[in-house]
């Protein structure tokens, strides 16, 4: 059980443990108590669930339908509740609601509200990111740490919360009646859950209100899907769809990727030529396809999502098994002591990338370290199914190798864009693309294990993973559930995916599309003032860690509530729902993993608060290295002018690990030096099991510079301005 007790919570316990309420009830500020109401709370609350044996927790969410919703409603608030009511518990990162009869002192909320795990009555977990609504008299906050899955918790409000006159808040008569007389089944559950707490508090006078709730089974679906892949229960999964095609690099004069742009579309030139002269250390390239189960719906109203299965029931056999295109960069040198077997790094590419993208720009360094690199096409990427990779060789002439893309054409006759099929409409967004991609990785591991290393002498006992950006998102899921890959490097990943949509100036367009789906739309700018940095269509007055603020932006709290619904829905496919199971609490049958995390200060695409959240949830503070972008751009201001075709914003530092600009003569030398250092750190981490200091890899004009550090404290605010030269 993960519980860390902060000093503010200790102070709160001392206050409430000895508090004696002396004010008459008629003049006291009370904590409102209506556990069947999300709006009043305290929320979350199991009063908003129903019992069922079909769910692992024995419960299923049962939120009331919003006003005006019907079974055919498409408004986002209606769809969200329908989807939430399929889950078996509340978020492991819930937004709490606690309301009062009068105004309270906002600065006292952090000391006076906390969570307690019930089954193993552990140390309290405090709250963070607090905001108080002065008009509705309600406080909202997040837990100080991600909670355990499928676990019962108490949310406790104590007299350490003070009202505007400095007096302790008191229990309402509704709450007192509930826990003393156990008037409903929920009240019986609440009273029973509070029994251990009362041994510390002595009596009910030290508690102003409480609720009991159960968190959802975040990893359940992924665990069962991985078991299905490994067990051979799905015919063909984890085998090769066709024989491998291998080329000696010495014979290859060019490689060109020619994607299929979509049915009925012509004239879309998306060729990507690979700079062969820079692939030092790569001896061969092999191409093939492995078979993976397709769980995601590709058409109809559920397109882009995986159908929900109750967590205590078997997940259905997927409707299809599909070929997943991949290629392998093979190193020139092998370990003869291991029979020539080659360790292999699986590369998870980012959102909008493809198999010939970022992996290409790391493969050379890893080949020089003796590693093969495998890059594959994740769901929704690679465009249409008829793509090819064209090799021109000195001995065979032109050879076209099928490279089926995995884009999903939702609109017939329209081009398939770079992420079509990976980003679902509404709150689901990339949740199920993450899960499907993690399943693909499990199938790829099985293919390596079942086919004697793909027939390429890959060492099935030394398989590693590196994810870049979105690759680190689904890579976190994969590492948490897969027992055969013992170490991973997660580069510029984070969580939650919803917070990325709120905080990234690049991803906020997706956040705005989601908010516009509510009826009426939740977009609030104008009349609300625009959010600093962003200046776009919504301002949710985002509360960063360490803050306790008073709401002041019209419409912001409604936006926060809307984003919380999506955050809750995404938790079954979000890195924060899986991070603790990497090392702190390994899942059944999966050993603890060795993890390296890399990110850069001032990341524009996965902002630092999201990156820090992943580090914190995984307990990997000492295994994290941050690029000090502010120092790097002082040395080389041109880093901030790096762009890619079609992208109108700086790509630095988000893409410091592997980027096509490494190979341009116009690229700043420091860009290549930083990327090479990060790549070398990953390879040597996999080789030795220890995380080396990446600064040691700077040579030549950069020898002795220190651009990476173990960040302490973790950056929890936006740092865009810090990277300016």
XYZ file of C-alpha atoms in Angstrom:
725
model
C 0.000 0.000 0.000
C 1.469 3.331 -1.087
C 0.851 6.039 1.490
C 3.066 9.005 2.174
C 2.091 11.268 5.049
C 2.816 14.950 4.548
C 3.424 17.330 7.438
C 0.269 19.383 6.649
C -1.825 16.241 6.981
C -0.110 15.407 10.280
C -0.994 18.855 11.502
C -4.576 18.329 10.413
C -4.752 15.026 12.293
C -3.533 16.676 15.483
C -6.221 19.322 15.140
C -9.150 17.051 14.432
C -8.071 14.344 16.880
C -8.565 16.676 19.827
C -11.180 19.044 18.493
C -14.234 19.636 20.649
C -17.062 21.413 18.942
C -18.366 24.145 21.175
C -20.235 26.422 18.774
C -24.003 26.050 18.599
C -25.028 24.254 15.417
C -27.309 27.111 14.363
C -24.381 29.509 13.890
C -21.674 27.088 12.770
C -20.362 26.544 9.259
C -21.155 22.947 8.393
C -19.946 20.506 5.761
C -22.884 19.705 3.522
C -23.750 16.026 3.209
C -25.601 14.535 0.264
C -23.509 11.548 -0.888
C -25.925 10.705 -3.711
C -25.167 14.073 -5.333
C -21.982 14.712 -7.307
C -22.583 18.420 -6.908
C -22.856 18.401 -3.086
C -20.915 15.359 -1.931
C -18.612 14.657 -0.334
C -17.674 13.135 -3.680
C -16.613 10.524 -4.735
C -19.077 8.294 -2.939
C -20.240 4.703 -3.294
C -23.775 6.048 -2.906
C -23.416 6.604 -6.655
C -22.842 2.905 -7.412
C -24.874 -0.275 -7.625
C -23.822 -3.765 -6.562
C -23.047 -6.323 -9.274
C -21.151 -9.598 -9.465
C -20.044 -8.851 -13.041
C -17.439 -6.365 -11.839
C -14.209 -7.164 -10.016
C -14.945 -4.576 -7.316
C -18.522 -5.819 -6.864
C -19.731 -2.349 -7.831
C -20.671 -0.398 -10.929
C -20.917 3.373 -11.277
C -24.514 4.645 -11.328
C -24.504 8.380 -11.986
C -27.836 10.053 -12.713
C -28.363 11.068 -16.309
C -27.874 14.814 -16.908
C -30.961 16.902 -17.533
C -32.253 16.662 -21.089
C -30.366 13.476 -21.972
C -32.097 10.607 -23.760
C -30.769 7.228 -24.990
C -30.146 8.882 -28.373
C -28.425 12.012 -27.052
C -25.039 12.810 -28.561
C -24.159 15.738 -26.290
C -20.841 15.044 -24.595
C -22.249 15.270 -21.069
C -24.803 12.571 -21.921
C -22.302 10.238 -23.591
C -19.805 10.696 -20.757
C -22.244 9.591 -18.066
C -23.334 6.615 -20.153
C -19.684 5.538 -20.458
C -18.825 6.245 -16.824
C -21.718 4.054 -15.749
C -19.940 1.077 -17.325
C -16.928 1.364 -15.002
C -16.384 -0.592 -11.786
C -15.230 2.301 -9.647
C -14.019 5.860 -9.375
C -10.833 7.276 -10.818
C -7.514 6.525 -9.126
C -6.870 10.245 -9.575
C -10.288 11.617 -8.586
C -11.370 15.235 -8.354
C -13.110 15.595 -5.000
C -16.057 17.828 -4.164
C -16.678 19.096 -0.613
C -19.330 21.792 -0.059
C -20.007 24.035 2.922
C -22.845 26.113 4.317
C -20.679 29.256 4.308
C -17.322 30.479 3.061
C -14.160 28.825 4.346
C -10.517 29.793 4.625
C -9.020 28.313 1.450
C -5.560 27.973 2.977
C -6.888 25.513 5.583
C -8.408 23.045 3.125
C -5.139 21.231 2.477
C -4.632 20.496 6.189
C -8.199 19.472 6.821
C -9.131 17.029 4.038
C -7.476 13.709 3.261
C -7.955 10.148 2.035
C -7.503 6.958 4.041
C -7.336 3.442 2.552
C -9.895 1.320 4.379
C -8.846 -2.327 4.022
C -5.289 -1.752 5.259
C -5.982 1.292 7.362
C -2.873 3.168 6.305
C -1.460 6.633 6.603
C -3.599 9.475 5.287
C -3.044 10.834 1.786
C -3.425 14.580 1.538
C -5.011 16.711 -1.171
C -3.425 19.037 -3.692
C -4.405 21.387 -6.536
C -7.171 22.962 -4.450
C -9.730 25.435 -5.783
C -12.660 26.946 -3.868
C -15.822 28.277 -5.482
C -16.949 31.335 -3.476
C -20.382 31.389 -5.093
C -21.228 27.693 -4.784
C -19.244 27.336 -1.511
C -17.618 24.112 -2.729
C -13.979 23.007 -2.677
C -12.423 20.839 -5.380
C -9.061 19.096 -5.272
C -6.962 16.133 -6.387
C -5.243 13.549 -4.166
C -1.613 14.259 -3.373
C -0.720 10.953 -5.015
C -2.401 8.529 -7.402
C -4.549 6.084 -5.417
C -4.386 2.292 -5.608
C -6.767 0.580 -8.008
C -9.844 -1.456 -6.928
C -9.391 -0.221 -3.357
C -11.858 1.227 -0.862
C -11.026 4.690 0.495
C -12.457 7.159 2.944
C -12.537 10.834 2.030
C -12.392 12.646 5.384
C -13.117 16.290 6.228
C -11.973 17.463 9.672
C -12.387 20.543 11.877
C -8.927 21.606 10.715
C -10.863 23.317 7.904
C -11.706 26.774 9.205
C -14.457 29.098 8.087
C -14.020 32.750 7.186
C -14.173 33.676 10.896
C -11.436 31.240 11.859
C -13.799 28.712 13.461
C -13.695 24.988 12.767
C -16.275 23.592 10.390
C -18.766 21.180 11.930
C -20.723 18.126 10.803
C -24.211 18.552 9.467
C -27.166 16.792 11.020
C -27.527 14.717 7.836
C -24.004 13.356 8.222
C -24.348 12.687 11.951
C -27.639 10.891 11.428
C -26.124 8.788 8.638
C -23.147 7.453 10.591
C -24.905 7.155 13.964
C -28.190 5.593 12.877
C -27.013 3.903 9.658
C -30.212 4.909 7.919
C -29.302 3.526 4.446
C -27.090 0.722 3.092
C -24.561 3.383 2.115
C -24.592 4.807 5.635
C -23.974 1.318 6.977
C -20.984 0.950 4.660
C -19.657 4.378 5.626
C -19.998 3.723 9.362
C -18.258 0.371 9.054
C -15.416 1.860 7.039
C -14.954 4.566 9.677
C -14.570 2.180 12.618
C -10.753 1.967 12.404
C -10.561 5.755 12.012
C -12.568 6.280 15.184
C -9.952 4.381 17.186
C -7.618 7.285 16.422
C -10.097 10.137 16.622
C -11.835 8.807 19.766
C -15.295 9.967 18.725
C -17.243 11.529 15.869
C -16.533 15.079 17.028
C -13.142 14.974 15.291
C -14.721 14.345 11.881
C -16.838 16.945 10.127
C -17.831 14.728 7.167
C -16.712 11.665 5.269
C -17.517 9.530 2.262
C -16.465 6.019 1.276
C -15.693 5.103 -2.327
C -13.998 2.388 -4.380
C -11.465 3.015 -7.131
C -11.755 1.322 -10.512
C -9.726 -1.637 -11.796
C -7.420 0.390 -14.034
C -5.166 -2.377 -15.362
C -7.763 -5.156 -15.598
C -8.456 -5.072 -19.342
C -4.799 -4.763 -20.299
C -3.818 -7.692 -18.077
C -6.450 -9.926 -19.635
C -5.563 -8.878 -23.187
C -1.882 -9.600 -22.548
C -2.798 -13.032 -21.145
C -4.840 -13.751 -24.275
C -1.861 -12.841 -26.459
C 0.619 -14.937 -24.457
C -1.628 -17.973 -24.048
C -2.121 -18.650 -27.736
C -5.880 -18.415 -27.250
C -6.181 -16.248 -30.375
C -5.038 -18.186 -33.468
C -2.116 -16.643 -35.310
C -1.336 -13.901 -32.796
C 2.365 -13.480 -32.162
C 3.450 -15.136 -35.406
C 4.808 -13.670 -38.627
C 2.339 -12.851 -41.385
C 4.952 -13.528 -44.065
C 8.674 -14.360 -44.350
C 11.135 -11.609 -43.438
C 12.828 -9.700 -46.269
C 16.426 -8.734 -45.507
C 18.778 -6.299 -47.243
C 22.496 -5.764 -46.701
C 23.089 -2.075 -46.156
C 26.199 -2.244 -48.348
C 23.963 -3.130 -51.306
C 21.251 -0.516 -50.697
C 21.470 2.802 -52.513
C 18.124 4.265 -51.413
C 15.092 3.518 -49.273
C 11.828 5.351 -49.899
C 8.595 4.945 -47.963
C 5.561 5.340 -50.227
C 2.369 5.354 -48.162
C -1.113 4.627 -49.402
C -2.892 7.976 -48.953
C -6.421 6.539 -48.929
C -9.227 5.311 -51.138
C -9.942 7.530 -54.132
C -7.175 9.991 -53.300
C -4.274 10.696 -55.611
C -1.426 13.150 -55.756
C -0.511 13.018 -52.068
C 3.254 12.697 -51.920
C 4.370 11.660 -48.458
C 7.644 9.951 -49.373
C 10.349 9.890 -46.739
C 13.868 9.142 -47.944
C 16.184 7.616 -45.368
C 19.719 9.127 -45.143
C 21.695 5.906 -45.534
C 25.131 7.447 -45.096
C 24.279 8.301 -41.514
C 23.234 4.785 -40.471
C 26.707 3.939 -39.222
C 26.833 0.581 -37.489
C 23.694 -0.793 -39.172
C 24.634 -3.866 -41.242
C 21.215 -5.044 -42.413
C 17.596 -3.990 -42.539
C 14.871 -6.651 -42.352
C 11.188 -6.022 -42.986
C 8.138 -8.061 -42.095
C 4.760 -8.097 -40.386
C 3.520 -9.836 -37.252
C -0.072 -10.723 -36.409
C -1.836 -8.866 -33.608
C -5.442 -8.934 -32.340
C -7.535 -5.927 -33.300
C -9.698 -5.052 -30.306
C -10.581 -1.550 -31.394
C -13.786 -0.771 -33.295
C -13.058 0.685 -36.723
C -16.581 1.739 -37.693
C -19.935 2.760 -36.256
C -20.634 4.946 -33.209
C -17.873 3.228 -31.199
C -15.192 3.803 -33.845
C -11.793 4.371 -32.298
C -12.738 2.740 -28.984
C -12.579 -0.702 -27.429
C -15.938 -2.070 -26.321
C -16.306 -2.135 -22.551
C -16.374 -5.533 -20.846
C -17.267 -5.816 -17.135
C -14.049 -6.450 -15.224
C -15.193 -9.782 -13.772
C -16.126 -11.213 -17.180
C -13.944 -12.584 -19.973
C -13.130 -10.095 -22.706
C -14.470 -11.228 -26.084
C -12.163 -12.713 -28.678
C -11.268 -9.833 -31.020
C -13.076 -9.651 -34.319
C -9.890 -9.679 -36.390
C -6.201 -10.515 -36.348
C -4.258 -8.024 -38.461
C -0.728 -7.766 -39.873
C 1.381 -5.081 -38.223
C 4.253 -3.834 -40.360
C 7.693 -3.482 -38.810
C 11.369 -3.382 -39.692
C 14.597 -4.226 -37.882
C 17.902 -2.342 -37.981
C 20.538 -5.044 -37.372
C 23.967 -4.110 -36.001
C 27.234 -5.047 -37.678
C 28.652 -6.593 -34.509
C 27.151 -9.392 -32.407
C 27.966 -10.939 -29.052
C 29.739 -14.174 -29.921
C 29.692 -15.228 -26.272
C 25.922 -15.509 -26.647
C 26.052 -17.467 -29.871
C 25.800 -14.330 -31.963
C 22.418 -13.426 -30.476
C 21.599 -9.730 -30.606
C 19.816 -7.753 -27.863
C 16.921 -5.766 -29.243
C 15.267 -2.436 -28.479
C 11.587 -2.115 -29.383
C 10.880 1.485 -30.340
C 7.463 3.029 -29.686
C 6.965 6.030 -31.938
C 4.997 9.129 -31.094
C 1.615 10.462 -32.183
C 1.687 11.377 -35.874
C 5.032 9.633 -36.466
C 5.537 6.371 -38.367
C 7.883 3.391 -38.378
C 10.502 5.115 -40.556
C 10.489 8.196 -38.334
C 12.198 8.771 -34.999
C 13.518 5.205 -34.659
C 15.691 5.776 -37.727
C 17.557 8.577 -36.000
C 18.431 6.495 -32.940
C 19.152 3.160 -34.649
C 22.699 4.072 -35.660
C 23.851 4.883 -32.132
C 22.202 1.755 -30.746
C 23.684 -0.388 -33.521
C 27.118 0.909 -32.610
C 26.374 -0.254 -29.048
C 25.449 -3.716 -30.371
C 21.637 -3.410 -30.319
C 19.093 -4.153 -32.995
C 16.202 -1.667 -33.190
C 12.653 -2.667 -34.148
C 10.185 -0.017 -35.303
C 6.540 -0.824 -35.995
C 3.365 0.921 -37.102
C 0.887 1.651 -34.326
C -2.859 1.875 -34.807
C -4.048 4.860 -36.835
C -0.623 5.510 -38.343
C 1.134 4.742 -41.619
C -1.896 5.835 -43.689
C -3.643 3.244 -45.888
C -3.179 -0.540 -46.229
C -1.419 -0.499 -49.612
C 1.766 1.330 -48.647
C 5.181 0.059 -49.712
C 8.805 0.637 -48.832
C 10.949 0.806 -51.946
C 14.536 -0.437 -51.750
C 16.934 0.275 -54.598
C 19.883 -2.120 -54.457
C 23.021 -2.747 -56.509
C 22.326 -6.466 -56.931
C 18.522 -6.783 -57.064
C 17.466 -3.488 -58.578
C 14.231 -2.046 -57.185
C 12.388 -4.121 -54.606
C 8.986 -3.052 -53.263
C 8.146 -4.461 -49.841
C 4.506 -4.231 -48.655
C 4.246 -1.812 -45.730
C 0.553 -1.784 -44.793
C -0.446 1.312 -42.901
C -2.915 1.150 -40.034
C -4.870 4.327 -40.660
C -8.641 4.040 -40.403
C -10.705 5.755 -43.081
C -13.753 6.978 -41.211
C -14.976 9.081 -44.142
C -15.045 7.229 -47.506
C -13.260 9.003 -50.318
C -11.260 11.239 -47.984
C -7.497 11.052 -47.374
C -6.336 9.109 -44.339
C -4.450 11.551 -42.139
C -1.411 10.742 -40.022
C -3.388 9.777 -36.889
C -6.779 8.682 -38.266
C -7.970 5.795 -36.126
C -5.854 6.615 -33.087
C -7.801 9.597 -31.771
C -11.431 8.776 -31.013
C -14.144 11.393 -30.725
C -15.095 12.687 -27.292
C -13.583 11.777 -23.960
C -11.966 8.501 -25.074
C -9.456 10.370 -27.275
C -6.220 8.304 -27.367
C -7.121 5.976 -24.460
C -7.868 2.916 -26.561
C -5.184 3.627 -29.130
C -2.786 3.358 -26.159
C -4.271 0.024 -25.130
C -4.286 -1.386 -28.668
C -0.666 -0.285 -29.195
C 0.382 -1.929 -25.920
C -1.320 -5.148 -27.084
C 0.615 -4.897 -30.372
C 3.859 -4.698 -28.419
C 2.895 -7.813 -26.465
C 2.221 -9.604 -29.773
C 5.590 -8.438 -31.124
C 7.355 -9.828 -28.056
C 5.599 -13.151 -28.597
C 6.693 -13.149 -32.245
C 10.317 -12.695 -31.188
C 10.013 -15.459 -28.605
C 8.200 -17.927 -30.872
C 10.258 -17.552 -34.057
C 13.822 -17.840 -32.788
C 14.288 -14.106 -32.706
C 12.370 -13.542 -35.965
C 14.991 -15.764 -37.614
C 17.463 -12.914 -37.136
C 19.259 -14.169 -34.008
C 17.514 -11.622 -31.826
C 17.979 -12.511 -28.161
C 14.537 -13.207 -26.696
C 15.981 -12.925 -23.176
C 17.243 -9.391 -23.782
C 14.301 -7.432 -25.141
C 14.068 -3.764 -24.108
C 11.714 -0.908 -24.870
C 12.163 2.767 -25.648
C 9.163 5.026 -26.133
C 9.244 8.576 -27.413
C 6.355 10.925 -26.548
C 3.086 9.000 -27.111
C 5.279 5.904 -27.342
C 6.038 6.407 -23.656
C 2.314 6.658 -22.913
C 1.402 3.265 -24.346
C 4.858 2.009 -23.359
C 3.963 2.555 -19.699
C 0.930 0.301 -20.127
C 2.990 -2.308 -21.966
C 5.791 -2.381 -19.381
C 3.347 -2.654 -16.483
C 1.676 -5.801 -17.844
C 4.385 -7.596 -19.859
C 6.721 -9.947 -17.950
C 9.290 -10.470 -20.727
C 10.724 -6.948 -21.130
C 12.671 -6.110 -18.001
C 13.798 -2.554 -18.702
C 12.527 0.500 -20.538
C 13.398 4.087 -21.307
C 10.416 6.437 -21.327
C 11.370 9.598 -23.172
C 9.158 12.718 -22.830
C 6.124 10.744 -21.660
C 3.650 11.839 -19.027
C 0.115 11.731 -17.704
C -2.676 12.276 -17.654
C -3.449 12.400 -21.345
C -6.225 14.858 -20.507
C -3.785 17.202 -18.773
C -1.659 17.180 -21.917
C -4.765 18.336 -23.799
C -5.200 21.132 -21.259
C -1.597 22.281 -20.880
C 0.090 21.702 -24.231
C -0.279 24.623 -26.649
C -0.071 21.988 -29.376
C -2.748 19.628 -28.025
C -5.203 22.230 -26.725
C -7.076 22.152 -30.026
C -8.221 18.634 -29.052
C -9.247 19.922 -25.634
C -11.261 22.693 -27.274
C -12.997 20.208 -29.603
C -13.980 18.119 -26.602
C -15.398 21.107 -24.690
C -17.351 22.250 -27.752
C -19.201 18.926 -27.732
C -21.077 19.798 -24.542
C -24.554 21.305 -24.874
C -24.231 24.183 -24.347
C -20.568 24.446 -25.281
C -18.162 24.864 -22.355
C -15.843 27.155 -24.315
C -15.737 30.339 -22.260
C -13.414 32.811 -24.031
C -14.897 35.364 -24.421
C -16.410 36.572 -22.100
C -13.793 35.024 -19.778
C -10.274 36.383 -20.256
C -7.946 34.119 -22.262
C -5.513 31.890 -20.414
C -1.953 33.297 -20.312
C 0.426 31.527 -22.736
C -2.441 30.081 -24.788
C -4.826 32.892 -25.779
C -7.372 30.502 -27.222
C -11.021 29.572 -26.750
C -11.053 28.297 -23.172
C -9.670 29.200 -19.755
C -10.121 26.515 -17.087
C -8.023 28.275 -14.421
C -5.873 25.151 -14.156
C -4.584 24.604 -10.621
C -0.987 23.434 -10.394
C 0.489 21.336 -7.609
C 1.127 23.269 -4.434
C -1.623 25.773 -5.169
C -4.829 26.470 -3.222
C -6.793 29.182 -5.031
C -10.207 30.801 -5.216
C -12.126 30.429 -8.467
C -12.318 33.707 -10.359
C -12.736 32.851 -14.056
C -16.353 32.564 -15.264
C -17.067 29.100 -16.618
C -13.746 27.628 -15.454
C -15.248 25.236 -12.903
C -17.621 23.762 -15.478
C -14.654 23.155 -17.756
C -12.732 21.520 -14.919
C -15.683 19.203 -14.261
C -15.903 18.343 -17.956
C -12.217 17.511 -18.145
C -12.512 15.434 -14.963
C -15.089 13.191 -16.622
C -12.657 12.547 -19.480
C -9.768 12.042 -17.062
C -11.814 9.428 -15.183
C -12.826 7.647 -18.389
C -9.261 7.579 -19.694
C -7.737 6.103 -16.535
C -8.069 2.524 -17.833
C -5.652 3.453 -20.607
C -3.649 6.280 -19.070
C -0.035 6.069 -17.848
C -1.011 7.310 -14.367
C -3.285 4.283 -13.943
C -0.320 1.967 -14.612
C 2.754 3.854 -13.387
C 2.815 2.438 -9.850
C 2.913 -1.082 -11.281
C 6.204 -0.521 -13.068
C 8.253 -0.848 -9.886
C 6.370 -0.025 -6.674
C 3.524 -2.544 -6.938
C 4.182 -5.054 -9.740
C 1.138 -6.821 -11.117
C 0.690 -10.560 -10.633
C 3.207 -12.523 -12.677
C 5.172 -9.436 -13.750
C 8.569 -8.652 -12.182
C 9.493 -5.107 -11.088
C 10.898 -3.156 -14.006
C 14.038 -1.058 -14.368
C 12.948 2.274 -15.798
C 14.792 5.350 -17.061
C 12.797 8.528 -17.636
C 14.066 11.408 -19.770
C 12.418 14.757 -20.454
C 13.306 18.367 -21.195
C 12.555 21.570 -19.321
C 9.931 23.637 -21.142
C 8.463 20.842 -23.260
C 5.725 22.282 -25.490
C 4.091 18.976 -26.449
C 4.019 17.006 -23.182
C 4.378 19.822 -20.631
C 6.477 19.412 -17.514
C 3.547 19.084 -15.060
C 2.392 15.962 -16.956
C 5.926 14.570 -17.145
C 6.443 15.186 -13.435
C 3.146 13.458 -12.641
C 4.368 10.261 -14.323
C 7.655 10.351 -12.405
C 5.837 10.886 -9.126
C 3.232 8.179 -9.726
C 5.917 5.665 -10.668
C 8.196 6.580 -7.754
C 11.067 7.175 -10.182
C 12.477 10.499 -8.962
C 16.032 9.133 -8.733
C 15.789 7.434 -12.136
C 14.843 10.569 -14.059
C 17.114 12.882 -16.024
C 16.005 16.267 -17.350
C 17.567 18.228 -20.187
C 18.185 21.774 -18.940
C 16.844 23.404 -22.068
C 17.310 26.881 -20.649
C 21.065 26.261 -20.440
C 21.209 24.544 -23.832
C 19.525 27.432 -25.676
C 21.846 29.925 -24.012
C 24.718 27.957 -25.576
C 22.902 27.542 -28.902
C 19.851 29.832 -29.472
C 19.214 28.163 -32.860
C 17.759 25.165 -31.013
C 14.517 27.093 -30.528
C 14.194 27.701 -34.266
C 14.152 23.993 -35.122
C 10.964 23.033 -36.929
C 9.669 20.269 -39.156
C 7.708 20.557 -42.421
C 4.061 21.217 -41.665
C 4.671 22.112 -38.032
C 4.534 25.750 -37.091
C 6.039 25.551 -33.615
C 9.430 24.779 -32.064
C 10.054 21.042 -31.766
C 12.690 21.524 -29.083
C 13.054 20.186 -26.456
C 10.273 17.611 -26.929
C 12.115 15.793 -29.724
C 15.650 15.909 -28.387
C 16.085 12.092 -28.449
C 15.633 11.461 -32.166
C 14.706 13.913 -34.898
C 15.250 14.157 -38.678
C 17.063 17.477 -38.266
C 19.997 15.511 -36.796
C 20.977 14.730 -40.389
C 20.704 18.208 -41.852
C 23.879 20.168 -42.445
C 22.074 23.188 -41.045
C 21.355 21.441 -37.740
C 23.033 23.035 -34.720
C 25.859 20.714 -33.585
C 24.504 20.815 -30.045
C 21.244 19.216 -31.200
C 23.057 16.111 -32.427
C 25.295 16.073 -29.345
C 22.294 16.142 -26.970
C 20.470 13.440 -28.916
C 23.532 11.212 -29.044
C 24.064 11.611 -25.298
C 20.468 10.612 -24.550
C 20.657 7.636 -26.915
C 23.947 6.484 -25.384
C 22.513 6.751 -21.883
C 19.652 4.445 -22.893
C 21.904 1.820 -24.497
C 24.342 1.716 -21.588
C 21.454 1.551 -19.118
C 20.157 -1.543 -20.893
C 23.646 -3.054 -21.003
C 24.669 -2.492 -17.382
C 21.359 -2.207 -15.541
C 22.599 1.079 -14.053
C 21.608 4.566 -15.188
C 24.720 6.479 -16.292
C 25.153 10.227 -16.182
C 24.403 11.356 -19.766
C 26.735 14.350 -19.500
C 29.713 11.980 -19.822
C 28.868 11.421 -23.498
C 29.520 15.014 -24.567
C 32.763 15.187 -26.529
C 34.716 17.592 -28.711
C 33.613 21.198 -28.370
C 30.979 20.161 -25.825
C 33.217 18.017 -23.621
C 32.627 18.783 -19.948
C 29.265 20.540 -20.346
C 26.451 19.584 -17.978
C 23.107 19.862 -19.702
C 21.296 16.998 -17.942
C 20.391 16.807 -14.280
C 18.264 14.738 -11.925
C 15.450 17.270 -11.334
C 14.738 18.240 -7.763
C 12.182 19.451 -7.145
C 10.219 18.188 -10.127
C 8.866 21.012 -12.309
C 5.126 21.230 -11.637
C 4.368 24.509 -13.364
C 4.552 25.588 -16.991
C 8.133 26.449 -17.878
C 7.775 27.790 -21.397
C 9.374 31.108 -20.533
C 12.363 29.498 -18.834
C 13.722 28.189 -22.112
C 14.011 31.598 -23.742
C 17.663 32.527 -24.422
